[in-house]
mmCIF file of C-alpha atoms and ligand atoms in Angstrom:
data_model
loop_
_atom_site.group_PDB
_atom_site.id
_atom_site.type_symbol
_atom_site.label_atom_id
_atom_site.label_comp_id
_atom_site.label_asym_id
_atom_site.label_seq_id
_atom_site.Cartn_x
_atom_site.Cartn_y
_atom_site.Cartn_z
ATOM 1 C CA MET A 1198 0.000 0.000 0.000
ATOM 2 C CA ASN A 1199 1.384 3.439 -0.752
ATOM 3 C CA VAL A 1200 0.150 5.022 2.516
ATOM 4 C CA SER A 1201 1.026 3.487 5.885
ATOM 5 C CA VAL A 1202 -1.917 2.590 8.109
ATOM 6 C CA THR A 1203 -1.831 2.006 11.869
ATOM 7 C CA VAL A 1204 -4.129 -0.793 12.999
ATOM 8 C CA PRO A 1205 -5.846 -0.133 16.345
ATOM 9 C CA VAL A 1206 -5.774 -2.735 19.110
ATOM 10 C CA ALA A 1207 -9.236 -3.621 20.440
ATOM 11 C CA ALA A 1208 -9.870 -2.759 24.099
ATOM 12 C CA ALA A 1209 -11.175 -5.541 26.371
ATOM 13 C CA PRO A 1210 -14.970 -5.182 26.650
ATOM 14 C CA ALA A 1211 -16.184 -3.880 30.013
ATOM 15 C CA ALA A 1212 -18.794 -5.896 31.934
ATOM 16 C CA VAL A 1213 -22.287 -4.630 31.067
ATOM 17 C CA ASP A 1214 -25.879 -5.410 31.824
ATOM 18 C CA GLU A 1215 -26.687 -6.287 28.219
ATOM 19 C CA GLY A 1216 -30.427 -6.599 28.746
ATOM 20 C CA ALA A 1217 -30.687 -3.136 30.300
ATOM 21 C CA LEU A 1218 -28.586 -1.572 27.552
ATOM 22 C CA ARG A 1219 -30.666 -3.160 24.825
ATOM 23 C CA GLU A 1220 -33.842 -1.859 26.441
ATOM 24 C CA ARG A 1221 -32.294 1.613 26.742
ATOM 25 C CA VAL A 1222 -31.351 1.611 23.047
ATOM 26 C CA ARG A 1223 -34.852 0.478 22.032
ATOM 27 C CA THR A 1224 -36.438 3.272 24.077
ATOM 28 C CA LEU A 1225 -34.060 5.945 22.786
ATOM 29 C CA LEU A 1226 -34.440 4.898 19.151
ATOM 30 C CA ALA A 1227 -38.190 5.375 19.454
ATOM 31 C CA ALA A 1228 -37.874 8.637 21.412
ATOM 32 C CA ARG A 1229 -35.488 10.146 18.872
ATOM 33 C CA ASP A 1230 -37.328 8.968 15.741
ATOM 34 C CA ALA A 1231 -34.164 7.059 14.888
ATOM 35 C CA VAL A 1232 -33.453 3.849 12.991
ATOM 36 C CA LEU A 1233 -30.409 1.625 13.426
ATOM 37 C CA VAL A 1234 -28.517 0.640 10.265
ATOM 38 C CA ALA A 1235 -25.769 -1.925 10.903
ATOM 39 C CA HIS A 1236 -23.186 -3.729 8.797
ATOM 40 C CA TYR A 1237 -22.816 -7.527 8.816
ATOM 41 C CA TYR A 1238 -19.353 -7.212 10.389
ATOM 42 C CA THR A 1239 -20.557 -5.498 13.568
ATOM 43 C CA ASP A 1240 -21.083 -7.306 16.846
ATOM 44 C CA ALA A 1241 -23.997 -9.784 16.881
ATOM 45 C CA ALA A 1242 -25.644 -7.757 19.677
ATOM 46 C CA LEU A 1243 -25.878 -4.725 17.374
ATOM 47 C CA GLN A 1244 -27.087 -6.754 14.407
ATOM 48 C CA SER A 1245 -29.855 -8.362 16.447
ATOM 49 C CA LEU A 1246 -30.919 -4.982 17.857
ATOM 50 C CA ALA A 1247 -31.146 -3.524 14.357
ATOM 51 C CA GLU A 1248 -33.295 -6.478 13.308
ATOM 52 C CA GLU A 1249 -35.577 -6.274 16.356
ATOM 53 C CA THR A 1250 -36.154 -2.524 16.083
ATOM 54 C CA GLY A 1251 -37.113 -2.393 12.393
ATOM 55 C CA GLY A 1252 -33.688 -1.247 11.240
ATOM 56 C CA CYS A 1253 -31.454 -2.943 8.752
ATOM 57 C CA VAL A 1254 -28.413 -5.229 8.742
ATOM 58 C CA SER A 1255 -26.792 -5.396 5.340
ATOM 59 C CA ASP A 1256 -23.882 -4.742 3.010
ATOM 60 C CA SER A 1257 -22.699 -1.214 2.322
ATOM 61 C CA LEU A 1258 -24.857 -0.758 -0.799
ATOM 62 C CA GLU A 1259 -28.076 -1.741 0.959
ATOM 63 C CA MET A 1260 -27.168 0.333 4.035
ATOM 64 C CA ALA A 1261 -27.041 3.409 1.797
ATOM 65 C CA ARG A 1262 -30.302 2.528 0.057
ATOM 66 C CA PHE A 1263 -32.161 1.699 3.268
ATOM 67 C CA GLY A 1264 -31.114 4.905 5.044
ATOM 68 C CA HIS A 1265 -32.129 6.930 1.997
ATOM 69 C CA ASP A 1266 -35.586 5.363 1.748
ATOM 70 C CA HIS A 1267 -36.444 5.138 5.470
ATOM 71 C CA PRO A 1268 -38.675 7.903 6.885
ATOM 72 C CA ALA A 1269 -36.840 8.242 10.253
ATOM 73 C CA THR A 1270 -35.320 11.695 10.827
ATOM 74 C CA THR A 1271 -32.216 10.251 12.514
ATOM 75 C CA LEU A 1272 -30.047 7.443 11.132
ATOM 76 C CA VAL A 1273 -27.750 5.648 13.562
ATOM 77 C CA VAL A 1274 -25.051 3.916 11.548
ATOM 78 C CA ALA A 1275 -23.166 1.058 13.209
ATOM 79 C CA GLY A 1276 -20.246 0.339 10.946
ATOM 80 C CA VAL A 1277 -17.296 2.397 9.794
ATOM 81 C CA ARG A 1278 -17.069 6.080 9.091
ATOM 82 C CA PHE A 1279 -17.509 5.999 5.317
ATOM 83 C CA MET A 1280 -20.889 4.327 5.871
ATOM 84 C CA GLY A 1281 -22.027 7.194 8.118
ATOM 85 C CA GLU A 1282 -20.692 9.730 5.633
ATOM 86 C CA THR A 1283 -22.514 8.057 2.757
ATOM 87 C CA ALA A 1284 -25.732 8.232 4.778
ATOM 88 C CA LYS A 1285 -25.178 11.953 5.406
ATOM 89 C CA ILE A 1286 -24.273 12.688 1.784
ATOM 90 C CA LEU A 1287 -27.548 11.112 0.665
ATOM 91 C CA ASN A 1288 -29.652 12.578 3.472
ATOM 92 C CA PRO A 1289 -28.425 16.076 4.390
ATOM 93 C CA GLU A 1290 -31.735 16.837 6.093
ATOM 94 C CA LYS A 1291 -31.348 13.873 8.488
ATOM 95 C CA ARG A 1292 -29.140 13.610 11.558
ATOM 96 C CA VAL A 1293 -26.601 10.837 11.122
ATOM 97 C CA LEU A 1294 -25.138 9.511 14.366
ATOM 98 C CA MET A 1295 -22.454 6.868 14.849
ATOM 99 C CA PRO A 1296 -21.365 5.005 17.990
ATOM 100 C CA THR A 1297 -17.829 6.295 17.305
ATOM 101 C CA LEU A 1298 -16.222 8.426 14.620
ATOM 102 C CA GLU A 1299 -12.895 6.670 15.248
ATOM 103 C CA ALA A 1300 -14.100 3.628 13.300
ATOM 104 C CA THR A 1301 -12.427 4.111 9.965
ATOM 105 C CA CYS A 1302 -11.178 1.723 7.238
ATOM 106 C CA SER A 1303 -7.707 1.023 5.871
ATOM 107 C CA LEU A 1304 -8.954 1.666 2.342
ATOM 108 C CA ASP A 1305 -10.212 5.111 3.334
ATOM 109 C CA LEU A 1306 -6.996 5.887 5.264
ATOM 110 C CA GLY A 1307 -4.904 4.667 2.345
ATOM 111 C CA CYS A 1308 -6.483 7.097 -0.122
ATOM 112 C CA PRO A 1309 -5.964 10.694 1.064
ATOM 113 C CA ALA A 1310 -8.044 13.173 -0.953
ATOM 114 C CA GLU A 1311 -5.219 15.465 -2.085
ATOM 115 C CA ARG A 1312 -3.022 12.682 -3.406
ATOM 116 C CA PHE A 1313 -5.990 11.030 -5.031
ATOM 117 C CA SER A 1314 -7.006 14.265 -6.689
ATOM 118 C CA ALA A 1315 -3.507 14.658 -8.135
ATOM 119 C CA PHE A 1316 -3.726 11.073 -9.467
ATOM 120 C CA CYS A 1317 -7.023 11.925 -11.196
ATOM 121 C CA ASP A 1318 -5.535 15.138 -12.622
ATOM 122 C CA ALA A 1319 -2.730 13.091 -14.147
ATOM 123 C CA HIS A 1320 -5.256 10.884 -15.994
ATOM 124 C CA PRO A 1321 -8.021 13.201 -17.234
ATOM 125 C CA ASP A 1322 -9.080 10.767 -19.981
ATOM 126 C CA ARG A 1323 -10.300 8.155 -17.460
ATOM 127 C CA THR A 1324 -13.696 7.702 -15.794
ATOM 128 C CA VAL A 1325 -13.072 7.829 -12.054
ATOM 129 C CA VAL A 1326 -14.752 4.987 -10.133
ATOM 130 C CA VAL A 1327 -14.182 4.873 -6.379
ATOM 131 C CA TYR A 1328 -15.152 2.142 -3.984
ATOM 132 C CA ALA A 1329 -17.652 3.160 -1.284
ATOM 133 C CA ASN A 1330 -14.868 2.689 1.305
ATOM 134 C CA THR A 1331 -13.541 6.227 0.803
ATOM 135 C CA SER A 1332 -13.954 9.669 2.358
ATOM 136 C CA ALA A 1333 -16.543 12.188 1.186
ATOM 137 C CA ALA A 1334 -13.719 14.282 -0.311
ATOM 138 C CA VAL A 1335 -12.527 11.359 -2.457
ATOM 139 C CA LYS A 1336 -16.082 10.601 -3.584
ATOM 140 C CA ALA A 1337 -16.458 14.266 -4.493
ATOM 141 C CA ARG A 1338 -13.683 13.747 -7.066
ATOM 142 C CA ALA A 1339 -15.340 10.672 -8.653
ATOM 143 C CA HIS A 1340 -17.739 10.110 -11.541
ATOM 144 C CA TRP A 1341 -19.068 6.919 -9.960
ATOM 145 C CA VAL A 1342 -19.104 5.215 -6.572
ATOM 146 C CA ALA A 1343 -19.125 1.391 -6.566
ATOM 147 C CA THR A 1344 -19.584 -1.263 -3.909
ATOM 148 C CA SER A 1345 -18.446 -4.867 -4.132
ATOM 149 C CA GLY A 1346 -22.070 -5.826 -4.848
ATOM 150 C CA ILE A 1347 -22.221 -3.830 -8.084
ATOM 151 C CA ALA A 1348 -18.606 -3.342 -9.199
ATOM 152 C CA LEU A 1349 -18.589 -5.999 -11.950
ATOM 153 C CA ASP A 1350 -21.851 -4.849 -13.527
ATOM 154 C CA LEU A 1351 -20.883 -1.199 -13.356
ATOM 155 C CA VAL A 1352 -17.436 -1.651 -14.882
ATOM 156 C CA ARG A 1353 -18.872 -3.868 -17.646
ATOM 157 C CA HIS A 1354 -21.398 -1.133 -18.379
ATOM 158 C CA LEU A 1355 -18.727 1.576 -18.541
ATOM 159 C CA ALA A 1356 -16.331 -0.559 -20.594
ATOM 160 C CA ALA A 1357 -19.124 -1.312 -23.084
ATOM 161 C CA ARG A 1358 -19.418 2.472 -23.588
ATOM 162 C CA GLY A 1359 -15.708 2.522 -24.436
ATOM 163 C CA GLU A 1360 -14.653 4.214 -21.186
ATOM 164 C CA LYS A 1361 -11.225 3.718 -19.631
ATOM 165 C CA ILE A 1362 -11.360 3.536 -15.865
ATOM 166 C CA LEU A 1363 -9.349 4.899 -12.977
ATOM 167 C CA TRP A 1364 -10.191 2.665 -9.997
ATOM 168 C CA ALA A 1365 -9.525 3.350 -6.305
ATOM 169 C CA PRO A 1366 -8.634 2.441 -3.676
ATOM 170 C CA ASP A 1367 -8.682 -1.397 -3.372
ATOM 171 C CA ARG A 1368 -6.137 -2.968 -5.684
ATOM 172 C CA TYR A 1369 -7.331 -6.541 -5.064
ATOM 173 C CA LEU A 1370 -10.949 -5.772 -5.906
ATOM 174 C CA GLY A 1371 -9.779 -3.627 -8.836
ATOM 175 C CA ASP A 1372 -7.570 -6.426 -10.123
ATOM 176 C CA TYR A 1373 -10.414 -8.939 -9.798
ATOM 177 C CA VAL A 1374 -12.838 -6.661 -11.678
ATOM 178 C CA ARG A 1375 -10.254 -5.968 -14.396
ATOM 179 C CA HIS A 1376 -9.641 -9.680 -14.808
ATOM 180 C CA GLN A 1377 -13.359 -10.530 -14.980
ATOM 181 C CA THR A 1378 -14.396 -7.722 -17.306
ATOM 182 C CA GLY A 1379 -11.299 -7.152 -19.439
ATOM 183 C CA ALA A 1380 -11.813 -3.401 -18.900
ATOM 184 C CA ASP A 1381 -8.934 -0.946 -19.184
ATOM 185 C CA MET A 1382 -8.438 -0.087 -15.488
ATOM 186 C CA LEU A 1383 -5.709 1.902 -13.808
ATOM 187 C CA LEU A 1384 -5.559 0.959 -10.104
ATOM 188 C CA TRP A 1385 -4.782 2.925 -6.942
ATOM 189 C CA ASP A 1386 -2.572 0.948 -4.568
ATOM 190 C CA GLY A 1387 -4.804 0.428 -1.496
ATOM 191 C CA ALA A 1388 -5.835 -2.663 0.458
ATOM 192 C CA CYS A 1389 -8.128 -3.866 3.221
ATOM 193 C CA ILE A 1390 -5.944 -4.987 6.128
ATOM 194 C CA VAL A 1391 -8.480 -7.682 7.043
ATOM 195 C CA HIS A 1392 -8.931 -9.402 3.676
ATOM 196 C CA GLU A 1393 -5.317 -8.940 2.646
ATOM 197 C CA GLU A 1394 -4.323 -11.393 5.383
ATOM 198 C CA PHE A 1395 -6.098 -14.420 3.909
ATOM 199 C CA LYS A 1396 -3.465 -16.905 2.746
ATOM 200 C CA GLY A 1397 -3.609 -18.857 -0.538
ATOM 201 C CA LEU A 1398 -1.284 -21.714 0.405
ATOM 202 C CA GLU A 1399 -2.901 -22.412 3.769
ATOM 203 C CA LEU A 1400 -6.322 -22.230 2.126
ATOM 204 C CA GLU A 1401 -5.228 -24.974 -0.306
ATOM 205 C CA GLU A 1402 -4.274 -27.162 2.640
ATOM 206 C CA LEU A 1403 -7.554 -26.459 4.432
ATOM 207 C CA ARG A 1404 -9.511 -27.356 1.298
ATOM 208 C CA ALA A 1405 -7.617 -30.615 1.031
ATOM 209 C CA ARG A 1406 -8.776 -31.488 4.568
ATOM 210 C CA HIS A 1407 -12.397 -30.537 3.712
ATOM 211 C CA PRO A 1408 -12.913 -31.508 0.075
ATOM 212 C CA GLU A 1409 -16.708 -31.230 0.402
ATOM 213 C CA ALA A 1410 -16.532 -27.609 1.608
ATOM 214 C CA ARG A 1411 -17.413 -24.713 -0.691
ATOM 215 C CA VAL A 1412 -15.128 -21.658 -0.564
ATOM 216 C CA LEU A 1413 -16.683 -18.187 -0.270
ATOM 217 C CA VAL A 1414 -14.439 -15.162 -0.797
ATOM 218 C CA HIS A 1415 -14.936 -11.404 -0.559
ATOM 219 C CA PRO A 1416 -13.197 -9.772 -3.546
ATOM 220 C CA GLU A 1417 -11.010 -7.544 -1.322
ATOM 221 C CA SER A 1418 -8.896 -10.714 -0.848
ATOM 222 C CA PRO A 1419 -5.638 -11.515 -2.682
ATOM 223 C CA ALA A 1420 -5.823 -13.164 -6.134
ATOM 224 C CA ALA A 1421 -4.411 -16.481 -4.825
ATOM 225 C CA VAL A 1422 -7.405 -16.721 -2.467
ATOM 226 C CA ILE A 1423 -9.987 -15.541 -5.018
ATOM 227 C CA ALA A 1424 -8.670 -18.138 -7.476
ATOM 228 C CA GLN A 1425 -9.830 -20.931 -5.115
ATOM 229 C CA ALA A 1426 -13.333 -19.538 -4.564
ATOM 230 C CA ASP A 1427 -16.566 -21.250 -5.500
ATOM 231 C CA VAL A 1428 -18.301 -17.914 -4.955
ATOM 232 C CA VAL A 1429 -16.735 -14.418 -5.016
ATOM 233 C CA GLY A 1430 -19.012 -11.602 -3.925
ATOM 234 C CA SER A 1431 -20.238 -8.913 -1.579
ATOM 235 C CA THR A 1432 -21.194 -9.804 1.977
ATOM 236 C CA THR A 1433 -24.804 -10.219 0.842
ATOM 237 C CA ALA A 1434 -23.778 -12.539 -2.007
ATOM 238 C CA LEU A 1435 -21.745 -14.713 0.382
ATOM 239 C CA ILE A 1436 -24.675 -15.012 2.814
ATOM 240 C CA GLU A 1437 -26.938 -15.936 -0.083
ATOM 241 C CA ALA A 1438 -24.452 -18.621 -1.147
ATOM 242 C CA VAL A 1439 -24.510 -20.242 2.314
ATOM 243 C CA ARG A 1440 -28.306 -20.203 2.227
ATOM 244 C CA THR A 1441 -28.727 -21.650 -1.246
ATOM 245 C CA LEU A 1442 -25.801 -24.008 -1.941
ATOM 246 C CA ALA A 1443 -26.321 -27.613 -0.925
ATOM 247 C CA ALA A 1444 -22.844 -28.124 0.634
ATOM 248 C CA PRO A 1445 -22.771 -28.986 4.380
ATOM 249 C CA ARG A 1446 -19.605 -26.946 5.076
ATOM 250 C CA PHE A 1447 -18.224 -23.565 3.959
ATOM 251 C CA ILE A 1448 -14.795 -21.984 4.209
ATOM 252 C CA VAL A 1449 -15.374 -18.240 4.490
ATOM 253 C CA ALA A 1450 -12.791 -15.598 3.567
ATOM 254 C CA THR A 1451 -14.251 -12.424 4.996
ATOM 255 C CA ASP A 1452 -14.762 -10.811 8.425
ATOM 256 C CA ARG A 1453 -16.148 -13.388 10.846
ATOM 257 C CA GLY A 1454 -18.857 -10.942 12.019
ATOM 258 C CA ILE A 1455 -20.787 -12.241 9.010
ATOM 259 C CA PHE A 1456 -21.174 -15.644 10.705
ATOM 260 C CA TYR A 1457 -24.038 -14.259 12.807
ATOM 261 C CA ARG A 1458 -26.263 -13.806 9.738
ATOM 262 C CA MET A 1459 -24.933 -16.928 7.997
ATOM 263 C CA ARG A 1460 -25.935 -19.042 11.019
ATOM 264 C CA GLN A 1461 -29.394 -17.489 10.965
ATOM 265 C CA VAL A 1462 -29.989 -18.376 7.319
ATOM 266 C CA ALA A 1463 -28.322 -21.817 7.462
ATOM 267 C CA PRO A 1464 -28.246 -23.106 11.055
ATOM 268 C CA ASP A 1465 -27.307 -26.652 10.018
ATOM 269 C CA LYS A 1466 -24.277 -25.743 7.937
ATOM 270 C CA GLU A 1467 -20.746 -25.641 9.295
ATOM 271 C CA LEU A 1468 -18.711 -22.459 8.821
ATOM 272 C CA ILE A 1469 -14.915 -22.442 8.891
ATOM 273 C CA GLU A 1470 -12.795 -19.274 8.902
ATOM 274 C CA ALA A 1471 -10.347 -19.119 6.015
ATOM 275 C CA PRO A 1472 -6.739 -19.064 7.297
ATOM 276 C CA THR A 1473 -5.190 -15.653 8.001
ATOM 277 C CA ALA A 1474 -1.906 -16.648 9.625
ATOM 278 C CA GLY A 1475 0.752 -18.081 7.340
ATOM 279 C CA ARG A 1476 3.252 -20.732 8.496
ATOM 280 C CA SER A 1477 5.741 -18.310 9.936
ATOM 281 C CA ALA A 1478 3.463 -15.322 10.469
ATOM 282 C CA THR A 1479 0.779 -14.367 12.927
ATOM 283 C CA CYS A 1480 -2.250 -12.389 11.842
ATOM 284 C CA THR A 1481 -2.873 -8.793 12.867
ATOM 285 C CA SER A 1482 -6.587 -8.423 12.270
ATOM 286 C CA CYS A 1483 -7.305 -12.189 12.202
ATOM 287 C CA ALA A 1484 -10.493 -11.996 10.123
ATOM 288 C CA HIS A 1485 -12.094 -9.299 12.210
ATOM 289 C CA CYS A 1486 -12.030 -5.629 11.272
ATOM 290 C CA PRO A 1487 -10.609 -3.645 14.205
ATOM 291 C CA TRP A 1488 -12.652 -0.603 13.244
ATOM 292 C CA MET A 1489 -15.964 -2.447 12.960
ATOM 293 C CA ALA A 1490 -15.161 -3.884 16.403
ATOM 294 C CA MET A 1491 -15.176 -0.359 17.882
ATOM 295 C CA ASN A 1492 -18.984 -0.365 17.702
ATOM 296 C CA SER A 1493 -20.512 -1.673 20.930
ATOM 297 C CA LEU A 1494 -23.798 -1.663 22.808
ATOM 298 C CA GLN A 1495 -22.263 0.802 25.276
ATOM 299 C CA ASN A 1496 -21.195 3.433 22.766
ATOM 300 C CA LEU A 1497 -24.400 2.945 20.777
ATOM 301 C CA ALA A 1498 -26.467 3.680 23.902
ATOM 302 C CA ALA A 1499 -24.226 6.659 24.782
ATOM 303 C CA THR A 1500 -24.612 8.073 21.262
ATOM 304 C CA LEU A 1501 -28.380 7.942 21.475
ATOM 305 C CA GLU A 1502 -28.262 9.369 24.999
ATOM 306 C CA HIS A 1503 -26.110 12.385 24.029
ATOM 307 C CA GLY A 1504 -27.281 12.859 20.433
ATOM 308 C CA GLY A 1505 -23.730 12.411 19.136
ATOM 309 C CA PRO A 1506 -21.159 11.940 17.805
ATOM 310 C CA GLU A 1507 -22.770 13.181 14.632
ATOM 311 C CA ILE A 1508 -21.499 13.178 11.042
ATOM 312 C CA HIS A 1509 -20.986 16.640 9.531
ATOM 313 C CA ILE A 1510 -19.776 17.266 5.981
ATOM 314 C CA ASP A 1511 -19.298 20.694 4.441
ATOM 315 C CA GLU A 1512 -22.066 21.387 1.937
ATOM 316 C CA ALA A 1513 -19.862 21.906 -1.125
ATOM 317 C CA THR A 1514 -18.147 18.528 -0.636
ATOM 318 C CA ARG A 1515 -21.429 16.819 0.170
ATOM 319 C CA ALA A 1516 -23.150 18.130 -2.933
ATOM 320 C CA ARG A 1517 -20.275 16.981 -5.164
ATOM 321 C CA ALA A 1518 -20.085 13.555 -3.480
ATOM 322 C CA PHE A 1519 -23.862 13.147 -3.838
ATOM 323 C CA GLU A 1520 -23.706 12.875 -7.650
ATOM 324 C CA PRO A 1521 -21.584 9.689 -7.958
ATOM 325 C CA ILE A 1522 -23.455 7.971 -5.110
ATOM 326 C CA LYS A 1523 -26.837 8.839 -6.611
ATOM 327 C CA ARG A 1524 -25.584 7.504 -9.949
ATOM 328 C CA LEU A 1525 -24.695 4.244 -8.179
ATOM 329 C CA LEU A 1526 -28.132 3.938 -6.554
ATOM 330 C CA ASP A 1527 -29.922 4.712 -9.818
ATOM 331 C CA PHE A 1528 -27.746 2.186 -11.659
ATOM 332 C CA ALA A 1529 -28.456 -0.451 -8.973
ATOM 333 C CA ALA A 1530 -32.205 0.262 -9.155
ATOM 334 C CA ALA A 1531 -32.231 0.005 -12.963
ATOM 335 C CA ARG A 1532 -30.352 -3.293 -12.737
ATOM 336 C CA ARG A 1533 -32.842 -4.666 -10.231
ATOM 337 C CA ARG A 1534 -35.658 -3.770 -12.624
ATOM 338 C CA ILE A 1535 -33.893 -5.625 -15.444
ATOM 339 C CA VAL A 1536 -33.096 -8.696 -13.306
ATOM 340 C CA TYR A 1537 -36.509 -8.968 -11.633
ATOM 341 C CA GLY A 1538 -38.647 -7.298 -14.295
ATOM 342 C CA ASN A 1539 -40.305 -5.255 -11.537
ATOM 343 C CA ASN A 1540 -40.833 -1.551 -12.015
ATOM 344 C CA ASP A 1541 -41.407 -1.033 -8.282
ATOM 345 C CA ALA A 1542 -38.236 -2.823 -7.167
HETATM 346 P P1 13P B 1149 -19.742 -4.988 1.435
HETATM 347 O O1 13P B 1149 -20.159 -3.858 0.585
HETATM 348 O O2 13P B 1149 -19.614 -6.271 0.685
HETATM 349 O O3 13P B 1149 -20.609 -5.102 2.634
HETATM 350 O O4 13P B 1149 -18.254 -4.684 1.939
HETATM 351 C C1 13P B 1149 -17.942 -3.615 2.770
HETATM 352 C C2 13P B 1149 -16.639 -3.810 3.410
HETATM 353 O O5 13P B 1149 -16.124 -2.948 4.069
HETATM 354 C C3 13P B 1149 -15.985 -5.092 3.206
HETATM 355 O O6 13P B 1149 -14.786 -5.155 3.890
HETATM 356 FE FE1 SF4 B 1150 -12.348 -1.423 5.614
HETATM 357 FE FE2 SF4 B 1150 -11.494 -3.903 5.493
HETATM 358 FE FE3 SF4 B 1150 -12.690 -3.035 7.698
HETATM 359 FE FE4 SF4 B 1150 -14.104 -3.440 5.421
HETATM 360 S S1 SF4 B 1150 -13.069 -4.985 6.653
HETATM 361 S S2 SF4 B 1150 -14.250 -1.685 6.788
HETATM 362 S S3 SF4 B 1150 -12.590 -2.808 3.902
HETATM 363 S S4 SF4 B 1150 -10.734 -2.318 6.869
#
């Protein structure tokens, strides 16, 4: 990666009365006309609360869509900062709260806006497509925002129009999309510190011990891991694979927070974490995003109690960042209509 990123060490959780905190959050959500929007990688306690209170647990694309469509005046986003910023960019009239603003993402940190802007200036002939895991300032420089759930379709669409693409920040996802689509893509050199740790060689050995297992891989993983996948896709696509494939056992190369939803949809299937530590190495994030792990019941309750921390974005940046995100949502909606033939979808 061309920008160094410091990985935070998770603090030991303090003892809490979980039942009382959950009740407090339920009450405060209702009192503040707020809805909880959580990512699949957050703690199971937060995911279940979002489900129970009429909120949403999903991938980053659906989080954006849900927050945009929901009538609540306050969105509480449990995830990482770019998810809260995306919610604010789409909904300037709503309050967007997060349990902590410290929860960032190595892809976001690895793509500072000024350097990225200079990169774009150096390649004015290219359509700029940025992954959702970026700051508002980086999105403001883009023509399109993409998530892992839509990246292949979007790049195919742009390539079919003869467009050359500048892709940022995840080089593994970019490389995968380039390989699948044959598009002309220039890649920024960023990576997810969680997915980058999955190991190809050790995965081969694990597969040999479980020949009946299907391998599910998030495309932020290295090519040697993706090459062994039965299914490559967004968090939603991987959950869908566990639900629908007949195999009794799955090796999963993504954050283990996703196991909560996978166990809900397929309680009888066995889930195995893909290996993150090589023979002579130990893992740093060990298949769990240190920034997603900063979201807890305690700081969620405190956020609702105090009405903050809140996401603020200056209006000029927000308005510029709105365009490529809106393009993404419109593209996703049009695709859904084509796939399902439903004009209301
Ligand atoms: P999804 O869009 O697939 O949920 O991915 C978001 C993310 O941060 C993966 O590491
Ligand atoms: Fe970012 Fe990786 Fe964490 Fe996803 S898992 S939020 S890409 S650091």
